[in-house]
PDB file of C-alpha atoms in Angstrom:
ATOM      1  CA  MET A   4     -14.353  50.136 -22.070  1.00  0.00           C
ATOM      2  CA  THR A   5     -10.908  49.054 -23.249  1.00  0.00           C
ATOM      3  CA  LYS A   6     -12.369  46.412 -25.546  1.00  0.00           C
ATOM      4  CA  THR A   7     -14.655  49.046 -27.064  1.00  0.00           C
ATOM      5  CA  LEU A   8     -11.701  51.359 -27.691  1.00  0.00           C
ATOM      6  CA  VAL A   9      -9.718  48.611 -29.402  1.00  0.00           C
ATOM      7  CA  TRP A  10     -12.727  47.697 -31.541  1.00  0.00           C
ATOM      8  CA  PHE A  11     -13.267  51.377 -32.436  1.00  0.00           C
ATOM      9  CA  TYR A  12      -9.601  51.837 -33.340  1.00  0.00           C
ATOM     10  CA  TYR A  13      -9.383  48.872 -35.699  1.00  0.00           C
ATOM     11  CA  THR A  14     -12.795  49.561 -37.212  1.00  0.00           C
ATOM     12  CA  ILE A  15     -11.810  53.127 -38.081  1.00  0.00           C
ATOM     13  CA  LYS A  16      -8.372  52.025 -39.256  1.00  0.00           C
ATOM     14  CA  ARG A  17      -9.974  49.457 -41.550  1.00  0.00           C
ATOM     15  CA  LYS A  18     -12.824  51.601 -42.855  1.00  0.00           C
ATOM     16  CA  VAL A  19     -11.052  54.902 -43.526  1.00  0.00           C
ATOM     17  CA  LYS A  20      -9.338  55.000 -46.931  1.00  0.00           C
ATOM     18  CA  PRO A  21      -6.296  57.141 -47.767  1.00  0.00           C
ATOM     19  CA  ARG A  22      -8.125  58.965 -50.556  1.00  0.00           C
ATOM     20  CA  GLN A  23     -10.589  60.382 -48.028  1.00  0.00           C
ATOM     21  CA  TYR A  24      -7.914  62.449 -46.312  1.00  0.00           C
ATOM     22  CA  GLY A  25      -4.822  62.298 -48.507  1.00  0.00           C
ATOM     23  CA  ASN A  26      -1.786  60.213 -47.568  1.00  0.00           C
ATOM     24  CA  ASN A  27      -0.186  62.762 -45.225  1.00  0.00           C
ATOM     25  CA  ASN A  28      -3.406  63.516 -43.375  1.00  0.00           C
ATOM     26  CA  MET A  29      -4.196  59.800 -43.214  1.00  0.00           C
ATOM     27  CA  SER A  30      -0.844  59.082 -41.529  1.00  0.00           C
ATOM     28  CA  SER A  31      -1.514  61.856 -39.022  1.00  0.00           C
ATOM     29  CA  PHE A  32      -4.986  60.487 -38.360  1.00  0.00           C
ATOM     30  CA  LYS A  33      -3.642  56.979 -37.723  1.00  0.00           C
ATOM     31  CA  ARG A  34      -0.938  58.366 -35.435  1.00  0.00           C
ATOM     32  CA  PHE A  35      -3.684  60.158 -33.514  1.00  0.00           C
ATOM     33  CA  LEU A  36      -5.668  56.915 -33.240  1.00  0.00           C
ATOM     34  CA  ASN A  37      -2.550  55.122 -32.012  1.00  0.00           C
ATOM     35  CA  PHE A  38      -2.029  57.825 -29.405  1.00  0.00           C
ATOM     36  CA  ILE A  39      -5.634  57.573 -28.163  1.00  0.00           C
ATOM     37  CA  LEU A  40      -5.493  53.779 -28.034  1.00  0.00           C
ATOM     38  CA  GLU A  41      -2.204  53.666 -26.130  1.00  0.00           C
ATOM     39  CA  LEU A  42      -3.379  56.421 -23.775  1.00  0.00           C
ATOM     40  CA  PHE A  43      -6.394  54.394 -22.638  1.00  0.00           C
ATOM     41  CA  TYR A  44      -5.069  50.919 -23.366  1.00  0.00           C
ATOM     42  CA  PRO A  45      -1.253  50.869 -23.076  1.00  0.00           C
ATOM     43  CA  LYS A  46       0.610  47.769 -24.180  1.00  0.00           C
ATOM     44  CA  PHE A  47       1.985  45.502 -21.469  1.00  0.00           C
ATOM     45  CA  CYS A  48       3.881  42.301 -22.151  1.00  0.00           C
ATOM     46  CA  LEU A  49       1.551  39.339 -21.717  1.00  0.00           C
ATOM     47  CA  GLY A  50       4.415  37.419 -20.162  1.00  0.00           C
ATOM     48  CA  CYS A  51       6.116  39.745 -17.686  1.00  0.00           C
ATOM     49  CA  GLY A  52       4.007  42.922 -17.689  1.00  0.00           C
ATOM     50  CA  LYS A  53       6.715  45.185 -19.095  1.00  0.00           C
ATOM     51  CA  GLU A  54       5.166  48.255 -20.737  1.00  0.00           C
ATOM     52  CA  GLY A  55       5.574  49.024 -24.419  1.00  0.00           C
ATOM     53  CA  THR A  56       4.859  45.785 -26.275  1.00  0.00           C
ATOM     54  CA  TRP A  57       2.529  42.793 -26.145  1.00  0.00           C
ATOM     55  CA  ILE A  58       5.383  40.261 -26.101  1.00  0.00           C
ATOM     56  CA  CYS A  59       8.758  41.654 -25.073  1.00  0.00           C
ATOM     57  CA  SER A  60      11.975  40.296 -26.583  1.00  0.00           C
ATOM     58  CA  ASP A  61      12.966  38.546 -23.341  1.00  0.00           C
ATOM     59  CA  CYS A  62       9.681  36.662 -23.104  1.00  0.00           C
ATOM     60  CA  PHE A  63       9.654  35.904 -26.824  1.00  0.00           C
ATOM     61  CA  GLU A  64      13.055  34.222 -26.554  1.00  0.00           C
ATOM     62  CA  LYS A  65      11.744  32.010 -23.732  1.00  0.00           C
ATOM     63  CA  ILE A  66       8.899  30.607 -25.833  1.00  0.00           C
ATOM     64  CA  LYS A  67       9.368  26.887 -26.379  1.00  0.00           C
ATOM     65  CA  ALA A  68       8.557  26.818 -30.068  1.00  0.00           C
ATOM     66  CA  LEU A  69       8.114  23.469 -31.781  1.00  0.00           C
ATOM     67  CA  ASP A  70      10.553  22.534 -34.522  1.00  0.00           C
ATOM     68  CA  SER A  71       9.053  19.507 -36.240  1.00  0.00           C
ATOM     69  CA  PHE A  72       6.050  18.251 -38.148  1.00  0.00           C
ATOM     70  CA  TYR A  73       3.523  16.207 -36.179  1.00  0.00           C
ATOM     71  CA  CYS A  74       0.876  13.694 -37.136  1.00  0.00           C
ATOM     72  CA  PRO A  75      -2.479  15.540 -37.084  1.00  0.00           C
ATOM     73  CA  VAL A  76      -4.223  12.348 -35.951  1.00  0.00           C
ATOM     74  CA  CYS A  77      -2.098  10.678 -33.250  1.00  0.00           C
ATOM     75  CA  ARG A  78       0.036  13.835 -32.648  1.00  0.00           C
ATOM     76  CA  LYS A  79       3.278  11.841 -32.899  1.00  0.00           C
ATOM     77  CA  ARG A  80       6.425  13.820 -33.759  1.00  0.00           C
ATOM     78  CA  LEU A  81       7.401  13.282 -37.397  1.00  0.00           C
ATOM     79  CA  PRO A  82      10.928  14.519 -38.217  1.00  0.00           C
ATOM     80  CA  ASN A  83      10.534  13.749 -41.941  1.00  0.00           C
ATOM     81  CA  GLY A  84       7.035  15.211 -42.125  1.00  0.00           C
ATOM     82  CA  GLU A  85       5.348  12.130 -43.562  1.00  0.00           C
ATOM     83  CA  ILE A  86       2.019  11.220 -41.954  1.00  0.00           C
ATOM     84  CA  CYS A  87       2.048   7.921 -40.009  1.00  0.00           C
ATOM     85  CA  LYS A  88       1.114   4.961 -42.199  1.00  0.00           C
ATOM     86  CA  THR A  89      -1.530   3.934 -39.680  1.00  0.00           C
ATOM     87  CA  CYS A  90      -3.045   7.452 -39.700  1.00  0.00           C
ATOM     88  CA  SER A  91      -2.696   8.433 -43.376  1.00  0.00           C
ATOM     89  CA  GLY A  92      -6.187   7.218 -44.237  1.00  0.00           C
ATOM     90  CA  LYS A  93      -7.731   9.285 -41.440  1.00  0.00           C
ATOM     91  CA  THR A  94      -6.632  12.748 -42.600  1.00  0.00           C
ATOM     92  CA  LYS A  95      -6.643  14.841 -45.765  1.00  0.00           C
ATOM     93  CA  LEU A  96      -3.524  16.698 -44.631  1.00  0.00           C
ATOM     94  CA  SER A  97      -0.157  15.859 -46.168  1.00  0.00           C
ATOM     95  CA  LYS A  98       1.803  17.491 -43.345  1.00  0.00           C
ATOM     96  CA  PHE A  99       0.983  19.264 -40.098  1.00  0.00           C
ATOM     97  CA  PHE A 100       2.899  21.826 -38.058  1.00  0.00           C
ATOM     98  CA  ALA A 101       2.049  23.929 -35.007  1.00  0.00           C
ATOM     99  CA  ALA A 102       4.339  26.626 -33.640  1.00  0.00           C
ATOM    100  CA  ALA A 103       3.650  25.883 -29.964  1.00  0.00           C
ATOM    101  CA  ARG A 104       1.716  23.613 -27.660  1.00  0.00           C
ATOM    102  CA  TYR A 105      -1.725  24.669 -26.451  1.00  0.00           C
ATOM    103  CA  GLU A 106      -0.415  24.441 -22.892  1.00  0.00           C
ATOM    104  CA  SER A 107       2.109  27.238 -23.558  1.00  0.00           C
ATOM    105  CA  PRO A 108       0.587  29.989 -21.339  1.00  0.00           C
ATOM    106  CA  LEU A 109       2.029  32.995 -23.178  1.00  0.00           C
ATOM    107  CA  ILE A 110       1.068  31.840 -26.670  1.00  0.00           C
ATOM    108  CA  LYS A 111      -2.363  30.695 -25.502  1.00  0.00           C
ATOM    109  CA  LYS A 112      -2.955  34.104 -23.943  1.00  0.00           C
ATOM    110  CA  ALA A 113      -1.710  35.872 -27.087  1.00  0.00           C
ATOM    111  CA  VAL A 114      -4.058  33.901 -29.343  1.00  0.00           C
ATOM    112  CA  HIS A 115      -6.975  34.633 -26.997  1.00  0.00           C
ATOM    113  CA  LYS A 116      -6.178  38.370 -27.019  1.00  0.00           C
ATOM    114  CA  LEU A 117      -5.912  38.355 -30.812  1.00  0.00           C
ATOM    115  CA  LYS A 118      -9.306  36.678 -31.191  1.00  0.00           C
ATOM    116  CA  TYR A 119     -11.404  38.110 -28.391  1.00  0.00           C
ATOM    117  CA  ASN A 120      -9.781  41.450 -27.571  1.00  0.00           C
ATOM    118  CA  PHE A 121      -9.269  42.314 -31.249  1.00  0.00           C
ATOM    119  CA  ILE A 122      -5.529  42.957 -30.830  1.00  0.00           C
ATOM    120  CA  LYS A 123      -4.254  42.532 -34.387  1.00  0.00           C
ATOM    121  CA  ASP A 124      -0.779  43.650 -33.300  1.00  0.00           C
ATOM    122  CA  LEU A 125      -0.305  40.132 -31.931  1.00  0.00           C
ATOM    123  CA  ALA A 126      -0.456  38.586 -35.414  1.00  0.00           C
ATOM    124  CA  PRO A 127       3.188  39.430 -36.321  1.00  0.00           C
ATOM    125  CA  PRO A 128       4.847  37.815 -33.265  1.00  0.00           C
ATOM    126  CA  LEU A 129       2.581  34.759 -33.479  1.00  0.00           C
ATOM    127  CA  SER A 130       3.159  34.333 -37.199  1.00  0.00           C
ATOM    128  CA  SER A 131       6.925  34.761 -36.759  1.00  0.00           C
ATOM    129  CA  LEU A 132       6.990  31.503 -34.780  1.00  0.00           C
ATOM    130  CA  ILE A 133       5.465  29.756 -37.794  1.00  0.00           C
ATOM    131  CA  ILE A 134       7.742  31.562 -40.236  1.00  0.00           C
ATOM    132  CA  ASN A 135      10.866  30.516 -38.324  1.00  0.00           C
ATOM    133  CA  PHE A 136      10.002  26.897 -39.117  1.00  0.00           C
ATOM    134  CA  LEU A 137       8.570  27.221 -42.631  1.00  0.00           C
ATOM    135  CA  LYS A 138      11.460  29.352 -43.898  1.00  0.00           C
ATOM    136  CA  ASN A 139      13.552  26.167 -43.941  1.00  0.00           C
ATOM    137  CA  PHE A 140      11.580  24.902 -46.938  1.00  0.00           C
ATOM    138  CA  ASN A 141      11.490  25.905 -50.580  1.00  0.00           C
ATOM    139  CA  PHE A 142       7.989  26.512 -51.898  1.00  0.00           C
ATOM    140  CA  ASP A 143       7.415  26.119 -55.618  1.00  0.00           C
ATOM    141  CA  SER A 144       5.178  28.374 -57.681  1.00  0.00           C
ATOM    142  CA  ASP A 145       2.220  26.005 -57.284  1.00  0.00           C
ATOM    143  CA  PHE A 146       1.979  26.719 -53.536  1.00  0.00           C
ATOM    144  CA  LEU A 147      -0.748  28.957 -52.105  1.00  0.00           C
ATOM    145  CA  ILE A 148      -1.431  30.120 -48.567  1.00  0.00           C
ATOM    146  CA  ILE A 149      -5.105  29.892 -47.570  1.00  0.00           C
ATOM    147  CA  PRO A 150      -6.496  30.870 -44.140  1.00  0.00           C
ATOM    148  CA  VAL A 151      -9.317  28.937 -42.514  1.00  0.00           C
ATOM    149  CA  PRO A 152     -12.246  31.304 -43.177  1.00  0.00           C
ATOM    150  CA  LEU A 153     -14.810  32.744 -40.799  1.00  0.00           C
ATOM    151  CA  HIS A 154     -18.466  33.125 -41.640  1.00  0.00           C
ATOM    152  CA  LYS A 155     -19.178  36.665 -42.854  1.00  0.00           C
ATOM    153  CA  SER A 156     -21.248  37.535 -39.795  1.00  0.00           C
ATOM    154  CA  ARG A 157     -18.511  36.352 -37.423  1.00  0.00           C
ATOM    155  CA  GLU A 158     -15.821  38.218 -39.322  1.00  0.00           C
ATOM    156  CA  HIS A 159     -17.966  41.350 -39.309  1.00  0.00           C
ATOM    157  CA  TRP A 160     -18.414  41.052 -35.535  1.00  0.00           C
ATOM    158  CA  ARG A 161     -14.678  40.658 -34.938  1.00  0.00           C
ATOM    159  CA  GLY A 162     -13.622  43.076 -37.663  1.00  0.00           C
ATOM    160  CA  PHE A 163     -11.093  40.653 -39.120  1.00  0.00           C
ATOM    161  CA  ASN A 164     -10.258  36.971 -39.509  1.00  0.00           C
ATOM    162  CA  GLN A 165      -7.428  36.095 -37.124  1.00  0.00           C
ATOM    163  CA  ALA A 166      -6.255  33.216 -39.352  1.00  0.00           C
ATOM    164  CA  ASN A 167      -6.053  35.630 -42.268  1.00  0.00           C
ATOM    165  CA  GLU A 168      -3.965  38.067 -40.206  1.00  0.00           C
ATOM    166  CA  LEU A 169      -1.462  35.268 -39.552  1.00  0.00           C
ATOM    167  CA  ALA A 170      -1.617  34.170 -43.190  1.00  0.00           C
ATOM    168  CA  LYS A 171      -0.851  37.677 -44.467  1.00  0.00           C
ATOM    169  CA  GLU A 172       2.320  37.874 -42.398  1.00  0.00           C
ATOM    170  CA  ILE A 173       3.430  34.392 -43.468  1.00  0.00           C
ATOM    171  CA  SER A 174       2.692  35.080 -47.137  1.00  0.00           C
ATOM    172  CA  LYS A 175       4.661  38.314 -47.066  1.00  0.00           C
ATOM    173  CA  SER A 176       7.682  36.742 -45.382  1.00  0.00           C
ATOM    174  CA  LEU A 177       7.825  33.519 -47.413  1.00  0.00           C
ATOM    175  CA  ARG A 178       6.738  35.182 -50.670  1.00  0.00           C
ATOM    176  CA  VAL A 179       4.072  32.564 -51.208  1.00  0.00           C
ATOM    177  CA  PRO A 180       0.828  33.923 -52.747  1.00  0.00           C
ATOM    178  CA  LEU A 181      -2.132  34.405 -50.411  1.00  0.00           C
ATOM    179  CA  ASP A 182      -5.681  33.506 -51.422  1.00  0.00           C
ATOM    180  CA  SER A 183      -8.272  34.624 -48.864  1.00  0.00           C
ATOM    181  CA  ASN A 184     -11.266  34.448 -51.192  1.00  0.00           C
ATOM    182  CA  GLU A 185     -11.725  31.017 -52.745  1.00  0.00           C
ATOM    183  CA  LEU A 186     -12.308  29.006 -49.558  1.00  0.00           C
ATOM    184  CA  THR A 187     -15.390  30.385 -47.811  1.00  0.00           C
ATOM    185  CA  LYS A 188     -17.510  29.477 -44.806  1.00  0.00           C
ATOM    186  CA  ILE A 189     -21.140  29.220 -45.858  1.00  0.00           C
ATOM    187  CA  LYS A 190     -22.709  27.981 -42.593  1.00  0.00           C
ATOM    188  CA  ASN A 191     -22.751  30.117 -39.464  1.00  0.00           C
ATOM    189  CA  VAL A 192     -22.355  27.284 -36.974  1.00  0.00           C
ATOM    190  CA  PRO A 193     -21.689  27.626 -33.220  1.00  0.00           C
ATOM    191  CA  PRO A 194     -17.968  28.194 -32.477  1.00  0.00           C
ATOM    192  CA  GLN A 195     -16.111  24.907 -32.073  1.00  0.00           C
ATOM    193  CA  VAL A 196     -14.850  25.995 -28.655  1.00  0.00           C
ATOM    194  CA  GLU A 197     -18.456  25.749 -27.429  1.00  0.00           C
ATOM    195  CA  VAL A 198     -18.775  22.134 -28.621  1.00  0.00           C
ATOM    196  CA  LYS A 199     -16.921  19.808 -26.259  1.00  0.00           C
ATOM    197  CA  ASP A 200     -17.644  16.355 -27.708  1.00  0.00           C
ATOM    198  CA  TYR A 201     -15.301  15.274 -30.552  1.00  0.00           C
ATOM    199  CA  GLN A 202     -17.995  13.617 -32.665  1.00  0.00           C
ATOM    200  CA  LYS A 203     -20.323  16.587 -32.220  1.00  0.00           C
ATOM    201  CA  ARG A 204     -17.517  18.902 -33.337  1.00  0.00           C
ATOM    202  CA  LYS A 205     -17.221  16.945 -36.567  1.00  0.00           C
ATOM    203  CA  GLU A 206     -20.983  17.106 -37.069  1.00  0.00           C
ATOM    204  CA  ASN A 207     -21.098  20.811 -36.180  1.00  0.00           C
ATOM    205  CA  ILE A 208     -18.593  21.831 -38.849  1.00  0.00           C
ATOM    206  CA  GLN A 209     -19.681  19.373 -41.554  1.00  0.00           C
ATOM    207  CA  GLY A 210     -20.676  21.099 -44.782  1.00  0.00           C
ATOM    208  CA  ALA A 211     -19.675  24.526 -43.450  1.00  0.00           C
ATOM    209  CA  PHE A 212     -17.124  25.328 -46.182  1.00  0.00           C
ATOM    210  CA  ARG A 213     -17.023  25.496 -49.945  1.00  0.00           C
ATOM    211  CA  VAL A 214     -14.627  26.524 -52.705  1.00  0.00           C
ATOM    212  CA  LYS A 215     -16.011  29.236 -54.979  1.00  0.00           C
ATOM    213  CA  ARG A 216     -14.070  28.378 -58.147  1.00  0.00           C
ATOM    214  CA  PRO A 217     -12.434  24.943 -57.953  1.00  0.00           C
ATOM    215  CA  GLU A 218     -10.663  25.443 -61.274  1.00  0.00           C
ATOM    216  CA  LEU A 219      -8.430  28.100 -59.675  1.00  0.00           C
ATOM    217  CA  LEU A 220      -7.151  25.658 -57.042  1.00  0.00           C
ATOM    218  CA  ARG A 221      -6.836  22.529 -59.160  1.00  0.00           C
ATOM    219  CA  ASN A 222      -3.370  20.921 -58.884  1.00  0.00           C
ATOM    220  CA  LYS A 223      -2.244  23.557 -56.384  1.00  0.00           C
ATOM    221  CA  ARG A 224      -0.469  22.834 -53.126  1.00  0.00           C
ATOM    222  CA  VAL A 225      -1.920  24.671 -50.154  1.00  0.00           C
ATOM    223  CA  ILE A 226      -0.581  25.823 -46.795  1.00  0.00           C
ATOM    224  CA  LEU A 227      -3.775  25.965 -44.722  1.00  0.00           C
ATOM    225  CA  ILE A 228      -3.448  28.411 -41.808  1.00  0.00           C
ATOM    226  CA  ASP A 229      -5.434  28.525 -38.568  1.00  0.00           C
ATOM    227  CA  ASP A 230      -4.791  29.991 -35.139  1.00  0.00           C
ATOM    228  CA  VAL A 231      -5.726  26.970 -33.000  1.00  0.00           C
ATOM    229  CA  TYR A 232      -5.754  23.218 -33.657  1.00  0.00           C
ATOM    230  CA  THR A 233      -7.547  21.169 -30.990  1.00  0.00           C
ATOM    231  CA  SER A 234      -9.727  18.307 -32.267  1.00  0.00           C
ATOM    232  CA  GLY A 235      -8.691  19.057 -35.850  1.00  0.00           C
ATOM    233  CA  SER A 236     -12.295  18.958 -37.090  1.00  0.00           C
ATOM    234  CA  THR A 237     -12.268  22.438 -38.641  1.00  0.00           C
ATOM    235  CA  MET A 238      -8.997  22.010 -40.513  1.00  0.00           C
ATOM    236  CA  GLU A 239      -9.970  18.525 -41.691  1.00  0.00           C
ATOM    237  CA  GLU A 240     -13.290  19.798 -43.029  1.00  0.00           C
ATOM    238  CA  CYS A 241     -11.472  22.566 -44.913  1.00  0.00           C
ATOM    239  CA  ALA A 242      -8.926  20.069 -46.237  1.00  0.00           C
ATOM    240  CA  LYS A 243     -11.709  17.750 -47.410  1.00  0.00           C
ATOM    241  CA  VAL A 244     -13.332  20.560 -49.394  1.00  0.00           C
ATOM    242  CA  LEU A 245      -9.987  21.647 -50.859  1.00  0.00           C
ATOM    243  CA  LYS A 246      -9.160  18.082 -51.916  1.00  0.00           C
ATOM    244  CA  ARG A 247     -12.558  17.806 -53.564  1.00  0.00           C
ATOM    245  CA  ALA A 248     -11.708  20.976 -55.503  1.00  0.00           C
ATOM    246  CA  GLY A 249      -8.580  19.330 -56.891  1.00  0.00           C
ATOM    247  CA  VAL A 250      -5.848  20.555 -54.515  1.00  0.00           C
ATOM    248  CA  LYS A 251      -3.078  17.950 -54.643  1.00  0.00           C
ATOM    249  CA  GLU A 252      -1.315  18.593 -51.338  1.00  0.00           C
ATOM    250  CA  ILE A 253      -2.270  20.352 -48.085  1.00  0.00           C
ATOM    251  CA  TRP A 254       0.012  21.422 -45.261  1.00  0.00           C
ATOM    252  CA  GLY A 255      -1.946  22.161 -42.097  1.00  0.00           C
ATOM    253  CA  VAL A 256      -0.347  24.928 -40.013  1.00  0.00           C
ATOM    254  CA  ALA A 257      -1.494  26.432 -36.699  1.00  0.00           C
ATOM    255  CA  ALA A 258      -0.117  28.843 -34.123  1.00  0.00           C
ATOM    256  CA  ILE A 259      -0.942  26.472 -31.254  1.00  0.00           C
ATOM    257  CA  ALA A 260      -2.161  22.888 -31.036  1.00  0.00           C
ATOM    258  CA  LYS A 261      -3.173  20.357 -28.405  1.00  0.00           C
ATOM    259  CA  PHE A 262      -0.804  17.388 -28.229  1.00  0.00           C
TER     260      PHE A 262
END
């Protein structure tokens, strides 16, 4: 029941355009939807259960956020960001950062709620953990933010792409342009979470992505955003396609990762 209400709320919020009701009426309509949602599905902190927000300020401050780049292959901490010499030939990523470890119970729960309970309100706090690290860098005009895409059918089922929700927040905060269109998923493969074997994960995702217009990404530097990094197969496949399109540098970034 609650999942249905959340799905209904975000579907209506996404589908209804301001011109259909006028800006004032639209705001009233969205306030009404918020009221209905919170009446049947009130927000409780995923950490302590306090009512009113999904992650309260006290619990947010207790999150052990990571503060360094890591090797996407051997997962070694890399203070200077450079990929290990022994691993550089095994990845298309130039740098890799994750905001928190997969074992972090609060962040893991938040990512799960974002993806499977359709709670888009969790994108801002999750993305803020990424922003707190990336804001320490200067990004030139040749940088783009690109989310790992979902297949159209999967995105339609969920109502949104969770990686894109994170990417939008990061783009807005860092003032780095967002491109959610050029990298697309063309194969509707089984979700990686359902494939346990590492080699089978690589095979499952192989050939699943393509770049629509490579000329638009040539010589760009990309911050590639995803919600979860486990085996790395999905992000590596995306990076391979982006490199083939002429992208000169790729930073892999995730909300949580297994180390």
